[in-house]
Each structure stands twice: as structure tokens, then as C-alpha cells.
């Protein structure tokens, strides 16, 4: 993959099936097919859980802690995940369109094949994170405090990265059309782009290419 060292989730050898999840704490469980809308789940905690095909639409998850968890085909669209903490988590096929994840902590997190259009990650802290094959058009990736992280083949069309350094990020296999930068475009220093992307960026910066 990216060379980023990600610690994998540590789950119990045997998981207990949980028929429903009303919030609060849940550990060592498999949660499948739960559907929650507009629920108050503030400061809930999941540890050592596998969460599959669950819908948490427009829910309040501020201050939640998800530790050593695997999420597959779950939907967090429109939810408030401010100041949430993901630690050693894998998220595959997840939807979080328009979700507010500002101020979150993501440590040792792999997010792949997911729809994150319009997600707000403003001011989030990232360490040991990979976003792979994610659709992030119109996302707010502003002011990230990030180290040891990678964007791989992601769609960043019209995404804002103001205040986030993309040094050493290989953006050449993704889309950066309409990428929103600061006036100095300092965010892109040291990033890798394709020749076609370089032409597009030149236009954004008012440079004429002959």
C-alpha cells in the first residue's frame, strides 16, 4: 500500500451478536443491520466490534470513541461526529456524505472504497491514516493536523485543502479538478501530480501554459 504504518484493529476471537445498539458502551460485539436516525449517541463507545450494514443517519455522535473496530458498508451521512476518536479502525464501503467530522482524531485508520462527498474534516488530527479509493468531492480537508498519512486514488474534485500540507502526497491517480487552495498555493508544495493535473493547476493559479 502506501508505506504508512497502520496498526490493525484487535478484535476478540469470538464476537457476541448484538440485536440492537441503543448507544452507550458496546464491546466485543457484532452489530448488523441496525438503523438509527436522529439519535443522540454522544460520547458512546464501541470497542473490539464489527459493525456491518448499519445506518446512522443524522445522528449526534459528538465525542464518541471507536476503538479496535471494523466498519463495513455503514452509512453515517449527515451525522455529527465532531471530536470523535477513531483508534485502530478499518472502514470499508462507508458513506459519510455531508457528515461533520471536524476536530476528530483518526489514529491508525484505513478508509477505503468509501463515499465522503462534502464531509467536513476541518481541524481534524490524523496519524497513521490512509484514504484509498474514496470519493471526496467537495470535502473540507482544511487545517488538518496530519502526519504519516496518504491519499490514494481519491476524488478530490472541488475539495478544499486550505491550510493542509500535501507534501509527499501522490495525487496523480486521483482527481483534483477545482481543488480549493490558499492564495499562495502553499498546500501543494512537494506534492506529486500528473502532467495533465499540472496544466489544470496552472490555470487555477492564473499561469498560462503554451
mmCIF file of C-alpha atoms in Angstrom:
data_model
loop_
_atom_site.group_PDB
_atom_site.id
_atom_site.type_symbol
_atom_site.label_atom_id
_atom_site.label_comp_id
_atom_site.label_asym_id
_atom_site.label_seq_id
_atom_site.Cartn_x
_atom_site.Cartn_y
_atom_site.Cartn_z
ATOM 1 C CA UNK A 1 0.000 0.000 0.000
ATOM 2 C CA UNK A 2 1.291 3.468 0.887
ATOM 3 C CA UNK A 3 4.161 2.791 3.233
ATOM 4 C CA UNK A 4 2.100 4.254 6.069
ATOM 5 C CA UNK A 5 2.281 2.021 9.127
ATOM 6 C CA UNK A 6 -1.249 1.281 10.296
ATOM 7 C CA UNK A 7 -1.918 -0.880 13.333
ATOM 8 C CA UNK A 8 -4.803 -3.244 12.561
ATOM 9 C CA UNK A 9 -7.888 -3.453 14.791
ATOM 10 C CA UNK A 10 -7.644 -6.045 17.565
ATOM 11 C CA UNK A 11 -10.962 -7.907 17.836
ATOM 12 C CA UNK A 12 -11.872 -10.796 20.145
ATOM 13 C CA UNK A 13 -11.696 -14.272 18.594
ATOM 14 C CA UNK A 14 -15.428 -14.686 19.228
ATOM 15 C CA UNK A 15 -17.914 -11.850 18.886
ATOM 16 C CA UNK A 16 -21.335 -11.678 20.519
ATOM 17 C CA UNK A 17 -24.227 -10.811 18.219
ATOM 18 C CA UNK A 18 -25.943 -7.594 19.260
ATOM 19 C CA UNK A 19 -29.515 -7.287 18.031
ATOM 20 C CA UNK A 20 -29.640 -3.540 18.599
ATOM 21 C CA UNK A 21 -27.452 -0.759 19.870
ATOM 22 C CA UNK A 22 -29.129 1.996 21.898
ATOM 23 C CA UNK A 23 -25.903 3.897 22.478
ATOM 24 C CA UNK A 24 -23.626 3.784 25.490
ATOM 25 C CA UNK A 25 -20.856 1.183 25.548
ATOM 26 C CA UNK A 26 -20.598 -1.921 23.404
ATOM 27 C CA UNK A 27 -17.595 -4.255 23.429
ATOM 28 C CA UNK A 28 -16.701 -7.480 21.659
ATOM 29 C CA UNK A 29 -19.880 -7.463 19.602
ATOM 30 C CA UNK A 30 -21.054 -7.920 16.046
ATOM 31 C CA UNK A 31 -23.687 -5.361 15.079
ATOM 32 C CA UNK A 32 -25.513 -5.973 11.807
ATOM 33 C CA UNK A 33 -28.257 -4.035 10.064
ATOM 34 C CA UNK A 34 -29.068 -1.515 12.799
ATOM 35 C CA UNK A 35 -30.943 1.536 11.517
ATOM 36 C CA UNK A 36 -30.899 4.722 13.584
ATOM 37 C CA UNK A 37 -31.944 8.226 12.530
ATOM 38 C CA UNK A 38 -31.501 11.423 14.512
ATOM 39 C CA UNK A 39 -30.457 9.534 17.661
ATOM 40 C CA UNK A 40 -28.458 11.145 20.470
ATOM 41 C CA UNK A 41 -25.378 8.920 20.734
ATOM 42 C CA UNK A 42 -22.997 11.450 22.237
ATOM 43 C CA UNK A 43 -19.905 10.003 23.917
ATOM 44 C CA UNK A 44 -20.885 6.446 23.036
ATOM 45 C CA UNK A 45 -18.098 3.879 22.935
ATOM 46 C CA UNK A 46 -17.509 0.858 20.712
ATOM 47 C CA UNK A 47 -14.512 -1.361 21.394
ATOM 48 C CA UNK A 48 -13.472 -4.542 19.610
ATOM 49 C CA UNK A 49 -16.617 -4.556 17.472
ATOM 50 C CA UNK A 50 -17.512 -5.476 13.903
ATOM 51 C CA UNK A 51 -20.248 -3.211 12.539
ATOM 52 C CA UNK A 52 -21.887 -4.225 9.262
ATOM 53 C CA UNK A 53 -24.577 -2.625 7.075
ATOM 54 C CA UNK A 54 -25.692 -0.200 9.774
ATOM 55 C CA UNK A 55 -27.331 3.161 9.090
ATOM 56 C CA UNK A 56 -26.730 6.058 11.473
ATOM 57 C CA UNK A 57 -28.310 8.943 9.599
ATOM 58 C CA UNK A 58 -28.275 12.428 11.087
ATOM 59 C CA UNK A 59 -27.187 11.075 14.466
ATOM 60 C CA UNK A 60 -25.290 13.006 17.138
ATOM 61 C CA UNK A 61 -22.038 11.152 17.790
ATOM 62 C CA UNK A 62 -20.034 14.006 19.246
ATOM 63 C CA UNK A 63 -17.199 12.844 21.467
ATOM 64 C CA UNK A 64 -17.719 9.164 20.636
ATOM 65 C CA UNK A 65 -14.839 6.682 20.847
ATOM 66 C CA UNK A 66 -14.476 3.842 18.329
ATOM 67 C CA UNK A 67 -11.521 1.655 19.248
ATOM 68 C CA UNK A 68 -10.369 -1.541 17.501
ATOM 69 C CA UNK A 69 -13.433 -1.628 15.265
ATOM 70 C CA UNK A 70 -14.221 -2.766 11.729
ATOM 71 C CA UNK A 71 -16.976 -0.959 9.822
ATOM 72 C CA UNK A 72 -18.315 -2.447 6.580
ATOM 73 C CA UNK A 73 -20.987 -0.843 4.365
ATOM 74 C CA UNK A 74 -22.189 1.549 7.065
ATOM 75 C CA UNK A 75 -23.825 4.942 6.500
ATOM 76 C CA UNK A 76 -23.045 7.975 8.674
ATOM 77 C CA UNK A 77 -24.415 10.542 6.214
ATOM 78 C CA UNK A 78 -25.454 13.849 7.741
ATOM 79 C CA UNK A 79 -24.314 12.832 11.212
ATOM 80 C CA UNK A 80 -22.429 14.981 13.708
ATOM 81 C CA UNK A 81 -19.135 13.257 14.511
ATOM 82 C CA UNK A 82 -17.313 16.261 15.916
ATOM 83 C CA UNK A 83 -14.415 15.424 18.217
ATOM 84 C CA UNK A 84 -14.898 11.690 17.639
ATOM 85 C CA UNK A 85 -11.905 9.394 18.159
ATOM 86 C CA UNK A 86 -11.223 6.522 15.770
ATOM 87 C CA UNK A 87 -8.334 4.377 17.044
ATOM 88 C CA UNK A 88 -7.164 1.302 15.110
ATOM 89 C CA UNK A 89 -10.214 1.139 12.858
ATOM 90 C CA UNK A 90 -10.875 -0.067 9.325
ATOM 91 C CA UNK A 91 -13.791 1.406 7.372
ATOM 92 C CA UNK A 92 -14.735 -0.150 4.031
ATOM 93 C CA UNK A 93 -17.603 0.857 1.760
ATOM 94 C CA UNK A 94 -18.716 3.506 4.230
ATOM 95 C CA UNK A 95 -20.861 6.542 3.419
ATOM 96 C CA UNK A 96 -20.442 9.792 5.327
ATOM 97 C CA UNK A 97 -21.758 12.342 2.869
ATOM 98 C CA UNK A 98 -22.137 15.747 4.470
ATOM 99 C CA UNK A 99 -21.067 14.434 7.869
ATOM 100 C CA UNK A 100 -19.347 16.814 10.296
ATOM 101 C CA UNK A 101 -16.128 15.172 11.464
ATOM 102 C CA UNK A 102 -14.377 18.408 12.405
ATOM 103 C CA UNK A 103 -11.897 18.236 15.258
ATOM 104 C CA UNK A 104 -11.832 14.433 15.123
ATOM 105 C CA UNK A 105 -8.850 12.230 15.964
ATOM 106 C CA UNK A 106 -8.060 9.464 13.485
ATOM 107 C CA UNK A 107 -5.175 7.243 14.557
ATOM 108 C CA UNK A 108 -4.235 4.090 12.655
ATOM 109 C CA UNK A 109 -7.287 4.295 10.416
ATOM 110 C CA UNK A 110 -7.804 2.808 6.951
ATOM 111 C CA UNK A 111 -10.715 4.257 4.989
ATOM 112 C CA UNK A 112 -11.264 2.632 1.611
ATOM 113 C CA UNK A 113 -13.839 2.451 -1.181
ATOM 114 C CA UNK A 114 -15.977 4.986 0.653
ATOM 115 C CA UNK A 115 -18.224 7.922 -0.255
ATOM 116 C CA UNK A 116 -17.187 11.011 1.656
ATOM 117 C CA UNK A 117 -18.563 13.756 -0.560
ATOM 118 C CA UNK A 118 -18.932 17.016 1.338
ATOM 119 C CA UNK A 119 -17.542 15.573 4.564
ATOM 120 C CA UNK A 120 -16.147 18.200 6.945
ATOM 121 C CA UNK A 121 -12.782 17.209 8.437
ATOM 122 C CA UNK A 122 -11.761 20.747 9.354
ATOM 123 C CA UNK A 123 -9.081 20.782 12.038
ATOM 124 C CA UNK A 124 -9.002 17.005 12.395
ATOM 125 C CA UNK A 125 -5.898 15.260 13.727
ATOM 126 C CA UNK A 126 -4.589 12.384 11.585
ATOM 127 C CA UNK A 127 -1.776 9.976 12.441
ATOM 128 C CA UNK A 128 -1.170 6.728 10.576
ATOM 129 C CA UNK A 129 -4.133 7.160 8.215
ATOM 130 C CA UNK A 130 -4.834 6.117 4.632
ATOM 131 C CA UNK A 131 -7.742 7.211 2.442
ATOM 132 C CA UNK A 132 -7.833 4.792 -0.508
ATOM 133 C CA UNK A 133 -10.215 4.956 -3.493
ATOM 134 C CA UNK A 134 -12.528 7.373 -1.700
ATOM 135 C CA UNK A 135 -14.923 9.831 -3.294
ATOM 136 C CA UNK A 136 -14.271 13.111 -1.505
ATOM 137 C CA UNK A 137 -15.660 15.701 -3.921
ATOM 138 C CA UNK A 138 -16.457 18.954 -2.151
ATOM 139 C CA UNK A 139 -14.912 17.729 1.102
ATOM 140 C CA UNK A 140 -13.419 20.113 3.641
ATOM 141 C CA UNK A 141 -9.892 18.915 4.395
ATOM 142 C CA UNK A 142 -8.891 22.251 5.852
ATOM 143 C CA UNK A 143 -6.371 22.849 8.602
ATOM 144 C CA UNK A 144 -5.618 19.163 9.092
ATOM 145 C CA UNK A 145 -3.001 18.345 11.711
ATOM 146 C CA UNK A 146 -1.674 15.354 9.856
ATOM 147 C CA UNK A 147 1.405 13.163 9.945
ATOM 148 C CA UNK A 148 2.162 9.800 8.383
ATOM 149 C CA UNK A 149 -0.912 9.786 6.148
ATOM 150 C CA UNK A 150 -1.735 9.174 2.494
ATOM 151 C CA UNK A 151 -4.401 9.923 -0.085
ATOM 152 C CA UNK A 152 -4.522 7.147 -2.693
ATOM 153 C CA UNK A 153 -6.581 7.406 -5.892
ATOM 154 C CA UNK A 154 -9.112 9.705 -4.251
ATOM 155 C CA UNK A 155 -11.549 12.033 -5.992
ATOM 156 C CA UNK A 156 -10.795 15.477 -4.561
ATOM 157 C CA UNK A 157 -12.850 17.419 -7.100
ATOM 158 C CA UNK A 158 -13.662 20.865 -5.645
ATOM 159 C CA UNK A 159 -12.364 19.775 -2.242
ATOM 160 C CA UNK A 160 -10.839 22.465 -0.022
ATOM 161 C CA UNK A 161 -7.386 21.785 1.394
ATOM 162 C CA UNK A 162 -6.659 25.299 2.631
ATOM 163 C CA UNK A 163 -4.131 25.145 5.451
ATOM 164 C CA UNK A 164 -3.344 21.448 4.950
ATOM 165 C CA UNK A 165 0.118 20.491 3.708
ATOM 166 C CA UNK A 166 0.071 17.865 0.950
ATOM 167 C CA UNK A 167 3.821 17.358 0.835
ATOM 168 C CA UNK A 168 4.749 13.856 -0.441
ATOM 169 C CA UNK A 169 1.126 13.081 -1.349
ATOM 170 C CA UNK A 170 0.879 11.375 -4.755
ATOM 171 C CA UNK A 171 -2.255 12.881 -6.267
ATOM 172 C CA UNK A 172 -1.503 11.744 -9.813
ATOM 173 C CA UNK A 173 -4.003 8.856 -9.862
ATOM 174 C CA UNK A 174 -6.887 10.811 -8.356
ATOM 175 C CA UNK A 175 -8.910 13.847 -9.385
ATOM 176 C CA UNK A 176 -8.024 17.353 -8.212
ATOM 177 C CA UNK A 177 -10.164 19.369 -10.609
ATOM 178 C CA UNK A 178 -11.279 22.601 -8.964
ATOM 179 C CA UNK A 179 -9.186 21.942 -5.841
ATOM 180 C CA UNK A 180 -9.508 24.895 -3.451
ATOM 181 C CA UNK A 181 -6.162 26.278 -2.269
ATOM 182 C CA UNK A 182 -4.921 29.313 -0.397
ATOM 183 C CA UNK A 183 -3.742 32.278 -2.446
ATOM 184 C CA UNK A 184 -0.126 31.138 -2.200
ATOM 185 C CA UNK A 185 -0.988 27.509 -3.043
ATOM 186 C CA UNK A 186 1.491 26.508 -0.339
ATOM 187 C CA UNK A 187 -0.584 23.389 0.339
ATOM 188 C CA UNK A 188 0.743 21.750 -2.847
ATOM 189 C CA UNK A 189 4.448 22.206 -2.226
ATOM 190 C CA UNK A 190 6.126 18.824 -2.513
ATOM 191 C CA UNK A 191 3.017 17.023 -3.793
ATOM 192 C CA UNK A 192 3.152 14.762 -6.861
ATOM 193 C CA UNK A 193 0.753 15.452 -9.745
ATOM 194 C CA UNK A 194 0.399 14.204 -13.318
ATOM 195 C CA UNK A 195 1.255 16.406 -16.341
ATOM 196 C CA UNK A 196 -2.449 16.926 -17.063
ATOM 197 C CA UNK A 197 -3.094 17.903 -13.461
ATOM 198 C CA UNK A 198 -0.184 20.332 -13.618
ATOM 199 C CA UNK A 199 -1.889 22.094 -16.522
ATOM 200 C CA UNK A 200 -5.149 22.319 -14.556
ATOM 201 C CA UNK A 201 -3.325 23.690 -11.521
ATOM 202 C CA UNK A 202 -1.567 26.248 -13.672
ATOM 203 C CA UNK A 203 -4.963 27.521 -14.790
ATOM 204 C CA UNK A 204 -6.141 27.728 -11.189
ATOM 205 C CA UNK A 205 -3.079 29.787 -10.338
ATOM 206 C CA UNK A 206 -3.508 32.066 -13.329
ATOM 207 C CA UNK A 207 -0.476 30.715 -15.166
ATOM 208 C CA UNK A 208 -0.645 30.442 -18.952
ATOM 209 C CA UNK A 209 0.834 27.234 -20.380
ATOM 210 C CA UNK A 210 1.998 27.185 -24.017
#
